[in-house]
PDB file of C-alpha atoms in Angstrom:
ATOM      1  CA  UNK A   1    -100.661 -31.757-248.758  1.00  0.00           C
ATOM      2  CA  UNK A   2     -99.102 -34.785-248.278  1.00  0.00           C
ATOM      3  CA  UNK A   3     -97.944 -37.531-251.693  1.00  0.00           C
ATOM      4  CA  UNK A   4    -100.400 -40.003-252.342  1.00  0.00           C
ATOM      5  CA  UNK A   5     -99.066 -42.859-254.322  1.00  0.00           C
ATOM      6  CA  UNK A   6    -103.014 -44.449-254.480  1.00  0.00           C
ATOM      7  CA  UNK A   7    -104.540 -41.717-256.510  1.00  0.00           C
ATOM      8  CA  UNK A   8    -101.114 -41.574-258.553  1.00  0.00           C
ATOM      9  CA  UNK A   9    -101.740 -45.126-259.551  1.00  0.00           C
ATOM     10  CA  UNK A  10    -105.677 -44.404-259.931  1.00  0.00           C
ATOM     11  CA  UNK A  11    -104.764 -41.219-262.139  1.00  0.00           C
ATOM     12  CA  UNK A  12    -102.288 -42.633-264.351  1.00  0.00           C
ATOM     13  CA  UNK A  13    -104.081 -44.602-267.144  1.00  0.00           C
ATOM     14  CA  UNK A  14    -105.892 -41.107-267.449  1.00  0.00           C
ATOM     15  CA  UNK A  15    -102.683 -39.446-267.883  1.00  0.00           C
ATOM     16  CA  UNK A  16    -101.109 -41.647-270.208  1.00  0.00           C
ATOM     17  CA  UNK A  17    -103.861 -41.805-272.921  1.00  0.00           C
ATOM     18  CA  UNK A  18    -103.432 -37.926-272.528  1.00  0.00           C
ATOM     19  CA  UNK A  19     -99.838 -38.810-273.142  1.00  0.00           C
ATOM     20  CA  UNK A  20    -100.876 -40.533-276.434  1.00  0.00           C
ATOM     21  CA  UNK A  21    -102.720 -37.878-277.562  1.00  0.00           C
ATOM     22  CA  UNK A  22     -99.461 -35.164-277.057  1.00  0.00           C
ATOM     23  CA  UNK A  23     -97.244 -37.476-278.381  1.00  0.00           C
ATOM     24  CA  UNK A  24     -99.567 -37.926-281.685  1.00  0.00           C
ATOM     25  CA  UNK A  25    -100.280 -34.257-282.009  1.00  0.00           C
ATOM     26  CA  UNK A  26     -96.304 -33.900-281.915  1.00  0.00           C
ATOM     27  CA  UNK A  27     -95.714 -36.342-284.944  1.00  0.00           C
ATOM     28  CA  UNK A  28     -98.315 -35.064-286.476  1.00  0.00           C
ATOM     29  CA  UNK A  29     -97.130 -31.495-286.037  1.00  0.00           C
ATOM     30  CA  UNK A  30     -94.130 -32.286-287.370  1.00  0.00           C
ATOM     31  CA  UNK A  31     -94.742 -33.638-290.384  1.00  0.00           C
ATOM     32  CA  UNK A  32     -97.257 -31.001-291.125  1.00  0.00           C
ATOM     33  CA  UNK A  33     -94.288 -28.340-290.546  1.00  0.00           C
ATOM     34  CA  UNK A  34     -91.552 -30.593-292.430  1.00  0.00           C
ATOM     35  CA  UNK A  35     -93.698 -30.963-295.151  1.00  0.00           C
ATOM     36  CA  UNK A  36     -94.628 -27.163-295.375  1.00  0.00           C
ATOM     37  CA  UNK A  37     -91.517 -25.516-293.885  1.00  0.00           C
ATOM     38  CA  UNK A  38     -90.199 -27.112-297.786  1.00  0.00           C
ATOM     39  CA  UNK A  39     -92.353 -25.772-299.793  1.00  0.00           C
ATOM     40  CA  UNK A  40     -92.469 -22.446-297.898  1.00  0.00           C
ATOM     41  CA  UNK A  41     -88.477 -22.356-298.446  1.00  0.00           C
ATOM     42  CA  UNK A  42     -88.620 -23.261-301.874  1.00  0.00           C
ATOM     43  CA  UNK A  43     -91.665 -21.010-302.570  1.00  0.00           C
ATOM     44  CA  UNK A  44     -89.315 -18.026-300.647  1.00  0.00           C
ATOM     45  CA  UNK A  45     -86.661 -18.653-303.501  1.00  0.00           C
ATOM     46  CA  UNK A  46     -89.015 -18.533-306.355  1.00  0.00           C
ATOM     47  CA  UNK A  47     -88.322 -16.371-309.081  1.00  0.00           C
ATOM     48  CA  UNK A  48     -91.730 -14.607-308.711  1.00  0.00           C
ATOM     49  CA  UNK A  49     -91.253 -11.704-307.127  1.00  0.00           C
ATOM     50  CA  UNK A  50     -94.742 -11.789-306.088  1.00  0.00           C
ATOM     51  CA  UNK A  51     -95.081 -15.452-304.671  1.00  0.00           C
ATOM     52  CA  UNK A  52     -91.520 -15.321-302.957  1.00  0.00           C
ATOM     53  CA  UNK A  53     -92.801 -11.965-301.229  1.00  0.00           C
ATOM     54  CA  UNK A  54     -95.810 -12.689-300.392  1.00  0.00           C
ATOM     55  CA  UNK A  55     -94.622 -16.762-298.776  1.00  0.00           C
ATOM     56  CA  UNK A  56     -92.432 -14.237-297.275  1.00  0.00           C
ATOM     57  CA  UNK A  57     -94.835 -11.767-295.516  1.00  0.00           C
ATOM     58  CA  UNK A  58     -96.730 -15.207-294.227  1.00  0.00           C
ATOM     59  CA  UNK A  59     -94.133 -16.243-292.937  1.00  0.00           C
ATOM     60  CA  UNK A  60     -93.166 -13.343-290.968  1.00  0.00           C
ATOM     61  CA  UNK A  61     -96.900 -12.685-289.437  1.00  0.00           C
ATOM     62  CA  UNK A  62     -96.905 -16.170-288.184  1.00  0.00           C
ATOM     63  CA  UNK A  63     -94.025 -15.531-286.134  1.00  0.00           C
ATOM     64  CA  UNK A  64     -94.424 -12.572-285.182  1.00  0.00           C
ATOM     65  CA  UNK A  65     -97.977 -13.534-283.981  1.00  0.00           C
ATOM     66  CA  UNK A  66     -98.461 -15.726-280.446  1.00  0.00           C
ATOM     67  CA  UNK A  67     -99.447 -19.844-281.423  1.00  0.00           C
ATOM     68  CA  UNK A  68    -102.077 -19.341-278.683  1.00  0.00           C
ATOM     69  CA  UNK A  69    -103.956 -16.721-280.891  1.00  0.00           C
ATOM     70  CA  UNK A  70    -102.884 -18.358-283.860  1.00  0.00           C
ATOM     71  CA  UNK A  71    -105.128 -21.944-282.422  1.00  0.00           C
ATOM     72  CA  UNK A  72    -107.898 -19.960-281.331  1.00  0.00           C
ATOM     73  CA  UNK A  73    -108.061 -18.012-284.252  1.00  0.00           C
ATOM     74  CA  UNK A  74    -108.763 -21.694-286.220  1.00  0.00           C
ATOM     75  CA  UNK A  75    -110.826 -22.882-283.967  1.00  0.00           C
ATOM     76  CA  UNK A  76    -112.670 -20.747-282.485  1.00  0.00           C
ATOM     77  CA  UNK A  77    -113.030 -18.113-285.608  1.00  0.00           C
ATOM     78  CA  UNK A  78    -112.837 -19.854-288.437  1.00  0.00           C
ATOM     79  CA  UNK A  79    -116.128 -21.567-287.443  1.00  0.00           C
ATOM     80  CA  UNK A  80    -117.351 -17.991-288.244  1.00  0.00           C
ATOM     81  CA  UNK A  81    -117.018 -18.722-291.915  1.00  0.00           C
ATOM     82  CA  UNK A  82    -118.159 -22.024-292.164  1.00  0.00           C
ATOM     83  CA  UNK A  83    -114.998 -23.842-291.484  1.00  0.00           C
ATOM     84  CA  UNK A  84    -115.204 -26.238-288.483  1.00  0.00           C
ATOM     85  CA  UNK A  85    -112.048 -28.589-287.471  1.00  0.00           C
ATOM     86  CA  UNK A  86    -112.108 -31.194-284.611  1.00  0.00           C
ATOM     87  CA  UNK A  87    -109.969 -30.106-282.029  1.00  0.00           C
ATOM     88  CA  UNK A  88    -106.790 -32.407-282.641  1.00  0.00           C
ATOM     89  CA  UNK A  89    -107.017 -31.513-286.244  1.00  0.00           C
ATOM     90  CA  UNK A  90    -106.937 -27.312-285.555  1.00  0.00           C
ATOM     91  CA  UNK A  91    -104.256 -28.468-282.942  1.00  0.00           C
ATOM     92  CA  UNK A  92    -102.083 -29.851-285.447  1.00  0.00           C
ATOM     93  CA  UNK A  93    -102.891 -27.740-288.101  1.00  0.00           C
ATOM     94  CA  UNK A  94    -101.796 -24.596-285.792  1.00  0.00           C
ATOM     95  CA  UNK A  95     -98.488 -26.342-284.382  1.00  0.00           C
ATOM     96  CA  UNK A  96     -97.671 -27.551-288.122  1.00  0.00           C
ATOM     97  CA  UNK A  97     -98.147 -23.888-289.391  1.00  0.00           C
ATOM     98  CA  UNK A  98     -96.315 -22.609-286.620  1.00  0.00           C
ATOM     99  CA  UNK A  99     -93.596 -24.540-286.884  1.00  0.00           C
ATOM    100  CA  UNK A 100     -93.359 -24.721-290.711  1.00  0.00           C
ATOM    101  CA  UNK A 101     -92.561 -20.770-290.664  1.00  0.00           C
ATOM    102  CA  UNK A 102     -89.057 -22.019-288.441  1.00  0.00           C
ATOM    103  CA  UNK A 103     -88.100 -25.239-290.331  1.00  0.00           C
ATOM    104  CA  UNK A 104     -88.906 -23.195-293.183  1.00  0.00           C
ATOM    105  CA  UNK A 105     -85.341 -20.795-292.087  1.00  0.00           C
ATOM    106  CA  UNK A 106     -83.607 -24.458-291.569  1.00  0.00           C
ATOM    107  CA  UNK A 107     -84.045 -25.655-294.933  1.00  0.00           C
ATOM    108  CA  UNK A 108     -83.249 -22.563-296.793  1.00  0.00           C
ATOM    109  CA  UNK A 109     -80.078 -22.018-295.085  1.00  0.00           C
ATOM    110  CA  UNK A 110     -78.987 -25.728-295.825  1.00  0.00           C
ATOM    111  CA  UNK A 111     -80.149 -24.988-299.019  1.00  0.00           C
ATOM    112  CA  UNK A 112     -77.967 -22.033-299.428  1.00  0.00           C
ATOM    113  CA  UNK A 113     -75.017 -23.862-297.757  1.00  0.00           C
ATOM    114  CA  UNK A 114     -75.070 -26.471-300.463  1.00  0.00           C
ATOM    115  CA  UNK A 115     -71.580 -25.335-303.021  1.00  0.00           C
ATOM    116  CA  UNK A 116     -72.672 -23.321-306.167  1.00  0.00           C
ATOM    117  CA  UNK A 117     -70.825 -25.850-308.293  1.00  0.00           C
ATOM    118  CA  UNK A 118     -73.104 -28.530-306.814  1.00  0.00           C
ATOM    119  CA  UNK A 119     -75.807 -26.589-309.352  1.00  0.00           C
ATOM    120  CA  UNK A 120     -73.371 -26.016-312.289  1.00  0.00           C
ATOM    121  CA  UNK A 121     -72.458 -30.112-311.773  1.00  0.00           C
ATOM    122  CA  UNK A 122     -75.927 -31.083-312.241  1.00  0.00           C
ATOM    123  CA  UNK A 123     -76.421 -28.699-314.908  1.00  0.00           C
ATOM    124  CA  UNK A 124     -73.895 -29.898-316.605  1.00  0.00           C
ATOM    125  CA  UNK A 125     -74.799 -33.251-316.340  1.00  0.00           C
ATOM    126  CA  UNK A 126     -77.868 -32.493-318.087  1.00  0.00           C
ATOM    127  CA  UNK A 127     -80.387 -33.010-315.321  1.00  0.00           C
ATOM    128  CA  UNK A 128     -83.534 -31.462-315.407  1.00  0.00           C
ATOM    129  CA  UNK A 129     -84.481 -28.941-312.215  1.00  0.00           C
ATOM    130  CA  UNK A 130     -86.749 -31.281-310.399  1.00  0.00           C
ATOM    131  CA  UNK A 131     -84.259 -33.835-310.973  1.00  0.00           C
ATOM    132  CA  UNK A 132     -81.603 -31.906-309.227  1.00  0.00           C
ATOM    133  CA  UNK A 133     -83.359 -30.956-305.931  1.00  0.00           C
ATOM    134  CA  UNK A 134     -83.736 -34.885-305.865  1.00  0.00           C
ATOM    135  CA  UNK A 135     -80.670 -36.086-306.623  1.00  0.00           C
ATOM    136  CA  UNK A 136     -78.057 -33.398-306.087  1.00  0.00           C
ATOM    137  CA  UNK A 137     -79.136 -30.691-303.677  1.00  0.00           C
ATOM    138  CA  UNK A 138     -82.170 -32.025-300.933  1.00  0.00           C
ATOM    139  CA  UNK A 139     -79.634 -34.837-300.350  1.00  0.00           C
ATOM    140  CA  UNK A 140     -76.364 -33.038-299.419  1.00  0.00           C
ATOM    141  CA  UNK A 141     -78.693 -30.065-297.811  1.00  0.00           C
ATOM    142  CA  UNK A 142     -80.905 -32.155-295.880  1.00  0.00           C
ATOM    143  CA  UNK A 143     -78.360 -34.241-293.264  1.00  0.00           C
ATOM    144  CA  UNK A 144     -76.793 -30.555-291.445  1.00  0.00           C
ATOM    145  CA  UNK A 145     -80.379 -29.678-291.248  1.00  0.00           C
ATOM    146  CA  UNK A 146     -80.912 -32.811-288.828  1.00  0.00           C
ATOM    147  CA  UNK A 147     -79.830 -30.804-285.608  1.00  0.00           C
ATOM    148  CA  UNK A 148     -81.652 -27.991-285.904  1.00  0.00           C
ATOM    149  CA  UNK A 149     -85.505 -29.546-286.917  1.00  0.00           C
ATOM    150  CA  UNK A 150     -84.671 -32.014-284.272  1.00  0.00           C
ATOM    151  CA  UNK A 151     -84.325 -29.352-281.514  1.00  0.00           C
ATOM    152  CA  UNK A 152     -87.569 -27.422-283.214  1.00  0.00           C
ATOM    153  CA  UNK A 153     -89.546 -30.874-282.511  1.00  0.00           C
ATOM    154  CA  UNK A 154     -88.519 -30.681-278.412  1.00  0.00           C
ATOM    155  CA  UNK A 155     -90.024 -27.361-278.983  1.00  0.00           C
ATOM    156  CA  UNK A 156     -92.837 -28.149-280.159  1.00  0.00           C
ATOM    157  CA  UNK A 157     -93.327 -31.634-277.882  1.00  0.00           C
ATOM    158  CA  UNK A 158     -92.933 -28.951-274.833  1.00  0.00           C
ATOM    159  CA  UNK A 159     -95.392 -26.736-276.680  1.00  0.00           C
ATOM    160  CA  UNK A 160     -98.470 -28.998-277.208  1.00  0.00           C
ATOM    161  CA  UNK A 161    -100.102 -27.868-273.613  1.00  0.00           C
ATOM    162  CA  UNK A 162    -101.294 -24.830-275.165  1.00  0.00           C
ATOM    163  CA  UNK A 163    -103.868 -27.715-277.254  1.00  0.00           C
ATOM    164  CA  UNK A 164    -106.165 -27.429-273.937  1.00  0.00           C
ATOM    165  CA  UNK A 165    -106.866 -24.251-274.686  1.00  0.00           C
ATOM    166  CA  UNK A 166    -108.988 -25.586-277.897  1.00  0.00           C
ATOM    167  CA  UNK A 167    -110.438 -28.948-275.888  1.00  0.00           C
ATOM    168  CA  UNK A 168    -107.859 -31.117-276.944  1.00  0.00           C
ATOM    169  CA  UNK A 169    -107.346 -33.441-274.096  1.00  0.00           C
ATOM    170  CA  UNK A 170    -103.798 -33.795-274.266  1.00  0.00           C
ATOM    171  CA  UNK A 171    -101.619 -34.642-271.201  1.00  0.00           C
ATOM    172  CA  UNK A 172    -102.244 -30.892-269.540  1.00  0.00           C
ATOM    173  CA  UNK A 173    -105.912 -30.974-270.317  1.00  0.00           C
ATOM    174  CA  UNK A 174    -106.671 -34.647-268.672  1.00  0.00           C
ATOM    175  CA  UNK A 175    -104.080 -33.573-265.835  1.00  0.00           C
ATOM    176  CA  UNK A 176    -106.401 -30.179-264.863  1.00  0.00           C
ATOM    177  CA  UNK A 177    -109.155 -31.969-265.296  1.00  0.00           C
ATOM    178  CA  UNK A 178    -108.111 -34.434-262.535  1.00  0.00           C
ATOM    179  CA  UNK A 179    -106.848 -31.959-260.469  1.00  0.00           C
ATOM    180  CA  UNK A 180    -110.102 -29.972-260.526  1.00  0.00           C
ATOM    181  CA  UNK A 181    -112.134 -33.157-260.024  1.00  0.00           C
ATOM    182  CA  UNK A 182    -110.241 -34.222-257.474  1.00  0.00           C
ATOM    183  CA  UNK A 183    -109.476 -31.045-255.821  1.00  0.00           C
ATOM    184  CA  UNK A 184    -105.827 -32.476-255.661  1.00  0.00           C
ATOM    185  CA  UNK A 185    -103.264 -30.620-258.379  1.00  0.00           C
ATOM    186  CA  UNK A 186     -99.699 -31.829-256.315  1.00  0.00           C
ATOM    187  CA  UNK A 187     -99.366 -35.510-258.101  1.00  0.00           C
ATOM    188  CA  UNK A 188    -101.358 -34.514-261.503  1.00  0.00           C
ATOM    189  CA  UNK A 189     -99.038 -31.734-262.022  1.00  0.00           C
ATOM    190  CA  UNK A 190     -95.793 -33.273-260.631  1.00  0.00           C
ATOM    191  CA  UNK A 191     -96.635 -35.993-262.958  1.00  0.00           C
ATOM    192  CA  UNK A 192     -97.396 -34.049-266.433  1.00  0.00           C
ATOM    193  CA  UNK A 193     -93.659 -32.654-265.573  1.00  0.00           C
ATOM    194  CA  UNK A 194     -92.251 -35.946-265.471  1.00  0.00           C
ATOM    195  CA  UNK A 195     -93.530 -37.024-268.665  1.00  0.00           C
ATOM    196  CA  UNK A 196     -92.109 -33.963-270.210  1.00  0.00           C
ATOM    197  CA  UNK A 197     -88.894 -34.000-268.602  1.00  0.00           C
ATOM    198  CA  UNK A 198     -88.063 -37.382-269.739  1.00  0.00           C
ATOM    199  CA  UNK A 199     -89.425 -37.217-272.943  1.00  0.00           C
ATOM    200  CA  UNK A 200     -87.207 -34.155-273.527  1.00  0.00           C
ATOM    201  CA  UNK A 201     -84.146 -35.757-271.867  1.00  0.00           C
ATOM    202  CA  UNK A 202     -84.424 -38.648-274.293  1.00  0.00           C
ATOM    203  CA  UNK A 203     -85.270 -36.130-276.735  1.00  0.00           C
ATOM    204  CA  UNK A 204     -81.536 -34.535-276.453  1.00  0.00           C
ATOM    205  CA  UNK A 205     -79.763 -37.736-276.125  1.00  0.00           C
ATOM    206  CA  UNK A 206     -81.158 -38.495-279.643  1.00  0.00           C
ATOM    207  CA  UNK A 207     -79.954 -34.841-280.232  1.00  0.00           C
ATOM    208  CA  UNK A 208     -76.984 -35.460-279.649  1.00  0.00           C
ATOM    209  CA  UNK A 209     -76.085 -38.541-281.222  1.00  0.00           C
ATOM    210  CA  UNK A 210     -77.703 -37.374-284.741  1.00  0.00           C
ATOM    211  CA  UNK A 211     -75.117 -34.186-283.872  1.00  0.00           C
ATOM    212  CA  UNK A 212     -72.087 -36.958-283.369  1.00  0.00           C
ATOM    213  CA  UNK A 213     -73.065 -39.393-286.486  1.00  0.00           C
ATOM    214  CA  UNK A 214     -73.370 -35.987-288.542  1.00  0.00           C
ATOM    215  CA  UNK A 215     -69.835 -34.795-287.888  1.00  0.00           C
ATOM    216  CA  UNK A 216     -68.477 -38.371-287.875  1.00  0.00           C
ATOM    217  CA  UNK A 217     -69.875 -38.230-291.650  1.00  0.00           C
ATOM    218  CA  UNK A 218     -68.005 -34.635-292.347  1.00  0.00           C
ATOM    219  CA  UNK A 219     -64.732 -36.544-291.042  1.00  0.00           C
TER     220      UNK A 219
END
């Protein structure tokens, strides 16, 4: 089958609001697991033995459980119970959760990395607990962290093609649907791998240069 730079042309405005759609659930995503990979840390140091445990147990069945069965256990079960999401929303939802239970191990090791006298200092200075996290230890814990969530969003940017699975048309889902429209798979393909590769190349140039402005700050 030979390259045919017509039907690339025809397909791509398809492709690209696919494209929008990956690149939202991504953000989205990511917040979602930012957001909750926190208070899952923080929840993991809590003093009660029951809540820390329990976080804790969560935490370990969602990754030690596939995110394919994990987004068609929202959307396709959950309806059981009365609880129906939209597509994107289970998408994100799933990928946030997912991801929360890694960036979740990110922050409590900066956390942990952050000097004990850090917590005597603010103590000391008479700052009240909330106040510290704030002030004292989120800010000096957060900037190592930068690396390491960064490479969990490539992950997760190169993970969003398991949203067709649950109807989400996202870049793979609009790309198979071309290709079995079209009986033609070469250029749809070809081009979802593109997209991908160069969002993930520009991805890991960012990468890097947080990596290089981080240890230009430790100097």
């Amino acid at each position: 089958m030979e390259w045919d730079w017509d039907f690339v042309w025809q397909i791509m405005p398809t492709l690209i609001e696919g494209f929008k759609i990956t690149l939202l659930a991504t953000v989205l995503g990511a917040i979602v697991a930012g957001i909750l990979g926190l208070a899952i840390a923080l929840a993991r140091r809590s003093s009660i033995t029951a809540l820390s445990r329990g976080v804790g147990f969560f935490s370990e069945f969602i990754r030690g459980t596939p995110l394919l069965v994990q987004l068609y256990f929202i959307f396709y079960v959950l309806p059981d119970i009365g609880i129906r999401l939209a597509p994107l929303v289970a998408g994100v939802i799933g990928i946030g959760l997912h991801y929360a239970t890694y960036t979740a191990e990110v922050y409590r090791a900066g956390i942990e990395n952050v000097p004990r006298g850090q917590w005597e200092a603010a103590k000391a200075t008479n700052l009240t607990e909330r106040q510290a996290w704030i002030h004292v230890i989120l800010p000096q814990a957060i900037p190592p962290m930068i690396p390491a969530l960064a490479n969990y969003f490539i992950a997760m940017f190169k993970e969003t093609p398991l949203l067709s699975a649950i109807t989400v048309l996202e870049l793979m889902n609009q790309a198979k649907s071309i290709a079995n429209s079209n009986y033609r798979y070469i250029e749809p393909m070809t081009l979802v791998g593109v997209f991908f590769l160069v969002i993930s190349l520009i991805s890991v140039i960012g990468l890097r240069w947080l990596e290089e402005r981080y240890a230009r700050m430790d100097d």
